[in-house]
Amino acid sequence: MDIKQLMKELTTEEKIGQLLQLAPFHFIKDIEMEVAGHVSPLSLNQDKIFLAGSVLGIGHASEMISVQEKYLKKSRHKIPLMFMADIIHGYETIFPVPLALSCTWHESLIEKVARISAVEAQTAGIHVTFSPMADLVRDPRWGRVVESFGEDPYLQKVFARAMVNGYQNNDISKVGHVAACVKHFAAYGLSEAGRDYNTVDLSRSSLQNNFLSGYQAAIEAGAKMIMTAFNVIDGVPATINKYLLRDVLRKQWHFDGVTISDYDSLHQVIDHGCAENDEQAALKGIEAGLDIEMASTCYINHLTKHVKHDPTIEILLNQAVERVLILKKDLGLFDNPYKGADVKQEKCIVRAIEHLEFAQKVAEESVVLLKNDQTLPIENKKIALIGPYATSKETNGPWSWHGNNDFNLSLEEAFIKAGSEIIYVNPSHDPKTYDEHDCLMLRQADVIVAAVGETTKQSGEAHSRSQIELPFGQEKLITFAKTLGQKVVTVLYNGRPLILENIQTSDAIVETWFTGSMGNQAIVDILTGKVNPSGKLTMSFPRNVGQIPIYYNHLNTGRPKIEGIDNEFVSYYLDVSNQSLYPFGYGLSYSTFDYKNLRLSATRMTETETITASIDIINKSDRGGYEIIQLYLRDYVAGISRPVMELKGFKKVWIKAFSKETITFDITKDMLGYKDENGMDIYEQGRFKLMIGKHAEAVISMDFDFIKE
Ligand code: NOJ
């Protein structure tokens, strides 16, 4: 397809149509779909609907085929529709939610999750996925932390890149490969007070140093699209923000792919108070560099007027449309508009046995053991199961609309399948409903497993909470269980770090998040010891809501609190410590690892040199296990205040029972810089602190000097 020639043949209205994205029910009325936003009447006539360039959300191959067929019949130039959808952590084989995926600290595993998701999604004719979400997060009240990779810029980078590689697999023209749309550009994760869609206010320096890394890495990995955020940056909605869309994205990052608004977010600039009406919003959108408008109609209804008035707008329109058509061409849609959509293939590819087996492995690595007073693993013991998640199959979590929880095993079923002895089950969360007979049964068990948590609807988009303890009074269930004198293992199902101070009476606490299609099989294997837990947190767990935002890579302040030194006039709280309950990088294993003998190949490095840090990790236990060894750096003195520590590398290594591994990390110049407020890399000489450890609050350190010659 000759795109330049095609452009010449299109009318202005046809061009503008390419920038319109609509839900499939506009084309075929009886299609069912989940939309993440209100469905407002779009005041579109049939002619305009059939000018649209892309579709948001599609169910299955048959639906895609019928929408595409109907569309192409009416379309003058037979330009195929491009189908996009939220394939966030799997299509029908559901993998752990992204926050859980990040707790694997396993790049290639995450890449394969995206690969399988693409292969399955493509059978429905999906061409673009609205993933990865690379929003750095610091506030667990925000429901969308469940979709994120946590609080660290380095991990954002590694995992966003892995997902793009997995989805696109270097060549989006092939069947089984989908284009990645990284989102939400930018800094949506900083929604004030954790309330979704709320305003964002941050410095350019923090934007550049903390919040952009994931989007940038996705673009560098070749992501074909980027979605704007709902929030403002410097007071200007991201959807019409020239600084973001032109200066950062096009000029600094040389992005030549397609930009898309979030659902209705171009229209919403009116509510932001940055446009009087859709007509003005359309002008601001095209001037800023917004290509596709999702689920609102500012462009389709108003852009023609602007084009007529101002030839520069026509140039901008042409650029945007060309980008969209090039993406369609790159996806191979002009050759085959139904690419991938295959009703028969769909049946044998989705939920293939090897996909499910892999989903179980991923789930095993996502689970984080938070506490274990010699209670786990439960081997050959009589188990009583209580709490709502004892019998619930809801392990898919938010954003899994193609997945079906009914296919999943409940915890009870998974225990039974694994041959464990379950002597009592009660899904109630309310201690008042447990009578004497129940208590008798519970006392007969060796261990009580309390399966508790949030519902799927308590995290995710538009699902923020201001109190983030266990909901529905489930804390009382744990307190009650402990009064019976048995060991109590609390198994948590939830989409965010919760406040867990009140359930510390539990003998063991296991954070499982939402682990997907094979979640409970994985959880049982961990509880019974078949699998050794290895997940580590990527978000700090606060002790109370007042500590939020709490994150490990904070600045030092001018009056830092130094543990052990009593001083009233420093930065601290009267009523709670500065430290999190469970820090970034934290997670227990059934093995015991000791870190010893940190050394550096040299304590001085120049710009052209690399030095090597080594450390010995000793597994003192009789179980082999994975350990995630983390390397942090601190730049003591710089032109701007730098964080007290920043993750710069990690290794996930299997260490055999009673054995030692020496782990090495190269320290290179690019780990020592920071960004100025324009995004330029700055390297300053001086002293750095090297820290290696099992989590952010358990490190061994030594200093070295970086010299610029
Ligand atoms: C709104 C969400 O913010 C975004 O993440 C999603 O991709 C779109 N809706 C499309 O469903």
PDB file of C-alpha atoms in Angstrom, residues 103-298:
ATOM      1  CA  CYS A 103       7.212  -8.991  42.350  1.00  0.00           C
ATOM      2  CA  THR A 104       8.788 -11.794  40.318  1.00  0.00           C
ATOM      3  CA  TRP A 105      11.709  -9.491  39.441  1.00  0.00           C
ATOM      4  CA  HIS A 106      12.001 -11.757  36.420  1.00  0.00           C
ATOM      5  CA  GLU A 107      12.376  -9.924  33.137  1.00  0.00           C
ATOM      6  CA  SER A 108      12.277 -12.857  30.731  1.00  0.00           C
ATOM      7  CA  LEU A 109       9.271 -14.341  32.510  1.00  0.00           C
ATOM      8  CA  ILE A 110       7.385 -11.062  32.117  1.00  0.00           C
ATOM      9  CA  GLU A 111       8.372 -10.910  28.469  1.00  0.00           C
ATOM     10  CA  LYS A 112       6.899 -14.376  27.964  1.00  0.00           C
ATOM     11  CA  VAL A 113       3.684 -13.341  29.730  1.00  0.00           C
ATOM     12  CA  ALA A 114       3.313 -10.604  27.120  1.00  0.00           C
ATOM     13  CA  ARG A 115       4.220 -13.003  24.324  1.00  0.00           C
ATOM     14  CA  ILE A 116       1.518 -15.517  25.288  1.00  0.00           C
ATOM     15  CA  SER A 117      -0.986 -12.702  25.815  1.00  0.00           C
ATOM     16  CA  ALA A 118      -0.287 -11.483  22.281  1.00  0.00           C
ATOM     17  CA  VAL A 119      -0.611 -14.932  20.745  1.00  0.00           C
ATOM     18  CA  GLU A 120      -3.969 -15.486  22.445  1.00  0.00           C
ATOM     19  CA  ALA A 121      -5.310 -11.969  21.855  1.00  0.00           C
ATOM     20  CA  GLN A 122      -4.422 -12.036  18.190  1.00  0.00           C
ATOM     21  CA  THR A 123      -6.814 -14.932  17.617  1.00  0.00           C
ATOM     22  CA  ALA A 124      -9.604 -12.423  18.290  1.00  0.00           C
ATOM     23  CA  GLY A 125      -8.132 -10.074  15.709  1.00  0.00           C
ATOM     24  CA  ILE A 126      -6.724  -7.676  18.295  1.00  0.00           C
ATOM     25  CA  HIS A 127      -3.902  -5.639  16.771  1.00  0.00           C
ATOM     26  CA  VAL A 128      -2.876  -3.295  19.559  1.00  0.00           C
ATOM     27  CA  THR A 129      -2.900  -3.764  23.311  1.00  0.00           C
ATOM     28  CA  PHE A 130      -3.175  -0.860  25.741  1.00  0.00           C
ATOM     29  CA  SER A 131      -0.243  -2.156  27.725  1.00  0.00           C
ATOM     30  CA  PRO A 132       2.215  -1.840  29.414  1.00  0.00           C
ATOM     31  CA  MET A 133       1.165   0.677  32.015  1.00  0.00           C
ATOM     32  CA  ALA A 134       4.399   2.361  33.025  1.00  0.00           C
ATOM     33  CA  ASP A 135       3.005   4.723  35.660  1.00  0.00           C
ATOM     34  CA  LEU A 136       5.289   4.889  38.673  1.00  0.00           C
ATOM     35  CA  VAL A 137       3.193   4.719  41.836  1.00  0.00           C
ATOM     36  CA  ARG A 138       3.631   5.843  45.427  1.00  0.00           C
ATOM     37  CA  ASP A 139       0.165   5.804  46.862  1.00  0.00           C
ATOM     38  CA  PRO A 140      -1.532   2.463  47.551  1.00  0.00           C
ATOM     39  CA  ARG A 141      -4.889   4.187  47.959  1.00  0.00           C
ATOM     40  CA  TRP A 142      -4.879   4.628  44.186  1.00  0.00           C
ATOM     41  CA  GLY A 143      -6.750   1.623  42.791  1.00  0.00           C
ATOM     42  CA  ARG A 144      -4.568   1.434  39.720  1.00  0.00           C
ATOM     43  CA  VAL A 145      -1.397   0.475  41.574  1.00  0.00           C
ATOM     44  CA  VAL A 146      -2.601  -3.048  40.786  1.00  0.00           C
ATOM     45  CA  GLU A 147      -1.828  -2.356  37.104  1.00  0.00           C
ATOM     46  CA  SER A 148       1.605  -0.936  37.820  1.00  0.00           C
ATOM     47  CA  PHE A 149       5.115  -2.266  38.344  1.00  0.00           C
ATOM     48  CA  GLY A 150       5.475  -0.372  41.616  1.00  0.00           C
ATOM     49  CA  GLU A 151       7.487   2.523  42.982  1.00  0.00           C
ATOM     50  CA  ASP A 152      10.851   2.200  41.321  1.00  0.00           C
ATOM     51  CA  PRO A 153      11.986   3.906  38.072  1.00  0.00           C
ATOM     52  CA  TYR A 154      14.544   1.211  37.255  1.00  0.00           C
ATOM     53  CA  LEU A 155      12.000  -1.606  37.520  1.00  0.00           C
ATOM     54  CA  GLN A 156       9.528   0.408  35.438  1.00  0.00           C
ATOM     55  CA  LYS A 157      12.174   0.535  32.764  1.00  0.00           C
ATOM     56  CA  VAL A 158      13.063  -3.149  32.848  1.00  0.00           C
ATOM     57  CA  PHE A 159       9.504  -4.471  32.930  1.00  0.00           C
ATOM     58  CA  ALA A 160       7.973  -1.984  30.459  1.00  0.00           C
ATOM     59  CA  ARG A 161      10.687  -2.955  27.987  1.00  0.00           C
ATOM     60  CA  ALA A 162      10.110  -6.656  28.619  1.00  0.00           C
ATOM     61  CA  MET A 163       6.395  -6.335  27.897  1.00  0.00           C
ATOM     62  CA  VAL A 164       6.907  -4.391  24.688  1.00  0.00           C
ATOM     63  CA  ASN A 165       9.391  -7.007  23.504  1.00  0.00           C
ATOM     64  CA  GLY A 166       6.967  -9.772  24.370  1.00  0.00           C
ATOM     65  CA  TYR A 167       3.972  -8.236  22.616  1.00  0.00           C
ATOM     66  CA  GLN A 168       5.704  -7.031  19.481  1.00  0.00           C
ATOM     67  CA  ASN A 169       8.420  -9.663  19.190  1.00  0.00           C
ATOM     68  CA  ASN A 170      10.393  -7.382  16.845  1.00  0.00           C
ATOM     69  CA  ASP A 171       7.894  -7.547  14.005  1.00  0.00           C
ATOM     70  CA  ILE A 172       4.284  -6.477  14.315  1.00  0.00           C
ATOM     71  CA  SER A 173       3.427  -7.597  10.787  1.00  0.00           C
ATOM     72  CA  LYS A 174       3.349 -11.237  11.845  1.00  0.00           C
ATOM     73  CA  VAL A 175       0.350 -13.152  13.118  1.00  0.00           C
ATOM     74  CA  GLY A 176       0.622 -13.601  16.869  1.00  0.00           C
ATOM     75  CA  HIS A 177       2.380 -10.286  17.370  1.00  0.00           C
ATOM     76  CA  VAL A 178       0.514  -7.213  18.583  1.00  0.00           C
ATOM     77  CA  ALA A 179       1.593  -3.587  18.826  1.00  0.00           C
ATOM     78  CA  ALA A 180       2.134  -2.196  22.325  1.00  0.00           C
ATOM     79  CA  CYS A 181       0.597   1.066  23.493  1.00  0.00           C
ATOM     80  CA  VAL A 182       2.431   2.250  26.594  1.00  0.00           C
ATOM     81  CA  LYS A 183       0.384   4.385  28.975  1.00  0.00           C
ATOM     82  CA  HIS A 184      -0.538   6.808  30.637  1.00  0.00           C
ATOM     83  CA  PHE A 185       1.820   9.529  29.544  1.00  0.00           C
ATOM     84  CA  ALA A 186       2.635  11.033  31.978  1.00  0.00           C
ATOM     85  CA  ALA A 187       2.725  10.613  35.735  1.00  0.00           C
ATOM     86  CA  TYR A 188      -0.879   9.432  36.111  1.00  0.00           C
ATOM     87  CA  GLY A 189       0.408   7.349  39.038  1.00  0.00           C
ATOM     88  CA  LEU A 190       0.784  10.503  41.084  1.00  0.00           C
ATOM     89  CA  SER A 191      -2.978  11.229  41.289  1.00  0.00           C
ATOM     90  CA  GLU A 192      -3.234  13.342  44.442  1.00  0.00           C
ATOM     91  CA  ALA A 193      -4.279  11.534  47.606  1.00  0.00           C
ATOM     92  CA  GLY A 194      -4.611   8.336  45.613  1.00  0.00           C
ATOM     93  CA  ARG A 195      -7.977   9.407  44.216  1.00  0.00           C
ATOM     94  CA  ASP A 196      -8.326   8.261  40.639  1.00  0.00           C
ATOM     95  CA  TYR A 197      -8.438  10.926  37.916  1.00  0.00           C
ATOM     96  CA  ASN A 198      -7.296  13.507  40.452  1.00  0.00           C
ATOM     97  CA  THR A 199      -4.842  16.243  39.683  1.00  0.00           C
ATOM     98  CA  VAL A 200      -1.070  15.755  39.571  1.00  0.00           C
ATOM     99  CA  ASP A 201       1.490  18.314  40.629  1.00  0.00           C
ATOM    100  CA  LEU A 202       5.183  17.560  40.443  1.00  0.00           C
ATOM    101  CA  SER A 203       8.448  19.247  39.591  1.00  0.00           C
ATOM    102  CA  ARG A 204      10.086  18.841  36.199  1.00  0.00           C
ATOM    103  CA  SER A 205      13.079  17.378  37.990  1.00  0.00           C
ATOM    104  CA  SER A 206      11.008  14.643  39.581  1.00  0.00           C
ATOM    105  CA  LEU A 207       9.120  14.049  36.336  1.00  0.00           C
ATOM    106  CA  GLN A 208      12.407  13.537  34.508  1.00  0.00           C
ATOM    107  CA  ASN A 209      14.199  11.528  37.171  1.00  0.00           C
ATOM    108  CA  ASN A 210      11.387   9.348  38.465  1.00  0.00           C
ATOM    109  CA  PHE A 211       8.270   9.318  36.387  1.00  0.00           C
ATOM    110  CA  LEU A 212       9.313   9.123  32.729  1.00  0.00           C
ATOM    111  CA  SER A 213      11.636   6.130  32.761  1.00  0.00           C
ATOM    112  CA  GLY A 214       9.038   3.443  31.997  1.00  0.00           C
ATOM    113  CA  TYR A 215       7.431   5.231  29.065  1.00  0.00           C
ATOM    114  CA  GLN A 216      10.823   6.098  27.629  1.00  0.00           C
ATOM    115  CA  ALA A 217      12.065   2.525  27.911  1.00  0.00           C
ATOM    116  CA  ALA A 218       8.931   1.284  26.167  1.00  0.00           C
ATOM    117  CA  ILE A 219       9.466   3.747  23.327  1.00  0.00           C
ATOM    118  CA  GLU A 220      13.125   2.779  23.081  1.00  0.00           C
ATOM    119  CA  ALA A 221      12.062  -0.858  22.886  1.00  0.00           C
ATOM    120  CA  GLY A 222       9.960   0.102  19.859  1.00  0.00           C
ATOM    121  CA  ALA A 223       6.429   0.520  21.286  1.00  0.00           C
ATOM    122  CA  LYS A 224       4.275   1.682  18.395  1.00  0.00           C
ATOM    123  CA  MET A 225       1.819   3.732  20.408  1.00  0.00           C
ATOM    124  CA  ILE A 226       1.539   5.828  23.542  1.00  0.00           C
ATOM    125  CA  MET A 227      -1.611   6.846  25.432  1.00  0.00           C
ATOM    126  CA  THR A 228      -1.933  10.169  27.201  1.00  0.00           C
ATOM    127  CA  ALA A 229      -2.908  10.428  30.859  1.00  0.00           C
ATOM    128  CA  PHE A 230      -6.100  11.895  32.315  1.00  0.00           C
ATOM    129  CA  ASN A 231      -4.180  14.299  34.560  1.00  0.00           C
ATOM    130  CA  VAL A 232      -2.520  17.643  34.077  1.00  0.00           C
ATOM    131  CA  ILE A 233       1.222  18.242  33.970  1.00  0.00           C
ATOM    132  CA  ASP A 234       2.212  21.814  34.826  1.00  0.00           C
ATOM    133  CA  GLY A 235      -1.518  22.618  34.764  1.00  0.00           C
ATOM    134  CA  VAL A 236      -2.024  21.454  31.174  1.00  0.00           C
ATOM    135  CA  PRO A 237      -3.961  18.209  30.564  1.00  0.00           C
ATOM    136  CA  ALA A 238      -1.546  15.577  29.279  1.00  0.00           C
ATOM    137  CA  THR A 239      -3.838  15.013  26.282  1.00  0.00           C
ATOM    138  CA  ILE A 240      -3.139  18.515  24.956  1.00  0.00           C
ATOM    139  CA  ASN A 241       0.257  19.025  26.562  1.00  0.00           C
ATOM    140  CA  LYS A 242       2.772  20.247  23.978  1.00  0.00           C
ATOM    141  CA  TYR A 243       5.696  19.861  26.319  1.00  0.00           C
ATOM    142  CA  LEU A 244       4.960  16.156  26.754  1.00  0.00           C
ATOM    143  CA  LEU A 245       3.752  15.309  23.269  1.00  0.00           C
ATOM    144  CA  ARG A 246       6.123  17.410  21.233  1.00  0.00           C
ATOM    145  CA  ASP A 247       9.190  18.347  23.284  1.00  0.00           C
ATOM    146  CA  VAL A 248       9.659  15.140  25.247  1.00  0.00           C
ATOM    147  CA  LEU A 249       8.097  12.534  22.999  1.00  0.00           C
ATOM    148  CA  ARG A 250       8.952  13.683  19.507  1.00  0.00           C
ATOM    149  CA  LYS A 251      12.043  15.849  19.996  1.00  0.00           C
ATOM    150  CA  GLN A 252      13.856  14.176  22.863  1.00  0.00           C
ATOM    151  CA  TRP A 253      12.773  10.588  22.362  1.00  0.00           C
ATOM    152  CA  HIS A 254      12.351  10.705  18.557  1.00  0.00           C
ATOM    153  CA  PHE A 255       9.070   8.820  18.752  1.00  0.00           C
ATOM    154  CA  ASP A 256       7.484   8.443  15.326  1.00  0.00           C
ATOM    155  CA  GLY A 257       4.567   6.240  16.326  1.00  0.00           C
ATOM    156  CA  VAL A 258       0.960   7.052  17.136  1.00  0.00           C
ATOM    157  CA  THR A 259      -0.372   8.957  20.138  1.00  0.00           C
ATOM    158  CA  ILE A 260      -3.871   8.282  21.481  1.00  0.00           C
ATOM    159  CA  SER A 261      -5.968   9.978  24.137  1.00  0.00           C
ATOM    160  CA  ASP A 262      -7.398   8.031  27.027  1.00  0.00           C
ATOM    161  CA  TYR A 263     -11.123   7.339  27.088  1.00  0.00           C
ATOM    162  CA  ASP A 264     -12.895  10.654  26.407  1.00  0.00           C
ATOM    163  CA  SER A 265      -9.886  12.594  27.702  1.00  0.00           C
ATOM    164  CA  LEU A 266      -9.789  15.072  24.812  1.00  0.00           C
ATOM    165  CA  HIS A 267     -13.346  16.119  25.588  1.00  0.00           C
ATOM    166  CA  GLN A 268     -12.461  16.236  29.288  1.00  0.00           C
ATOM    167  CA  VAL A 269     -10.063  19.138  28.799  1.00  0.00           C
ATOM    168  CA  ILE A 270     -13.251  21.211  28.993  1.00  0.00           C
ATOM    169  CA  ASP A 271     -13.795  20.058  32.579  1.00  0.00           C
ATOM    170  CA  HIS A 272     -10.128  20.735  33.279  1.00  0.00           C
ATOM    171  CA  GLY A 273     -10.933  24.318  32.344  1.00  0.00           C
ATOM    172  CA  CYS A 274      -8.529  24.340  29.405  1.00  0.00           C
ATOM    173  CA  ALA A 275     -11.003  24.548  26.537  1.00  0.00           C
ATOM    174  CA  GLU A 276     -14.399  26.140  26.231  1.00  0.00           C
ATOM    175  CA  ASN A 277     -15.899  23.485  24.038  1.00  0.00           C
ATOM    176  CA  ASP A 278     -15.141  20.478  21.822  1.00  0.00           C
ATOM    177  CA  GLU A 279     -14.122  22.761  18.986  1.00  0.00           C
ATOM    178  CA  GLN A 280     -11.378  24.369  21.053  1.00  0.00           C
ATOM    179  CA  ALA A 281     -10.386  21.003  22.482  1.00  0.00           C
ATOM    180  CA  ALA A 282      -9.948  19.677  18.939  1.00  0.00           C
ATOM    181  CA  LEU A 283      -7.646  22.542  18.045  1.00  0.00           C
ATOM    182  CA  LYS A 284      -5.559  22.148  21.173  1.00  0.00           C
ATOM    183  CA  GLY A 285      -5.338  18.387  20.651  1.00  0.00           C
ATOM    184  CA  ILE A 286      -4.068  18.514  17.076  1.00  0.00           C
ATOM    185  CA  GLU A 287      -1.677  21.364  17.876  1.00  0.00           C
ATOM    186  CA  ALA A 288      -0.234  19.437  20.799  1.00  0.00           C
ATOM    187  CA  GLY A 289       0.316  16.322  18.699  1.00  0.00           C
ATOM    188  CA  LEU A 290      -2.542  14.078  19.748  1.00  0.00           C
ATOM    189  CA  ASP A 291      -3.278  11.646  16.924  1.00  0.00           C
ATOM    190  CA  ILE A 292      -6.198   9.368  17.820  1.00  0.00           C
ATOM    191  CA  GLU A 293      -9.108  10.504  19.929  1.00  0.00           C
ATOM    192  CA  MET A 294     -10.592   7.679  21.982  1.00  0.00           C
ATOM    193  CA  ALA A 295     -14.352   7.671  22.586  1.00  0.00           C
ATOM    194  CA  SER A 296     -15.049  11.364  22.166  1.00  0.00           C
ATOM    195  CA  THR A 297     -15.863  13.364  19.055  1.00  0.00           C
ATOM    196  CA  CYS A 298     -13.975  16.652  19.149  1.00  0.00           C
TER     197      CYS A 298
END
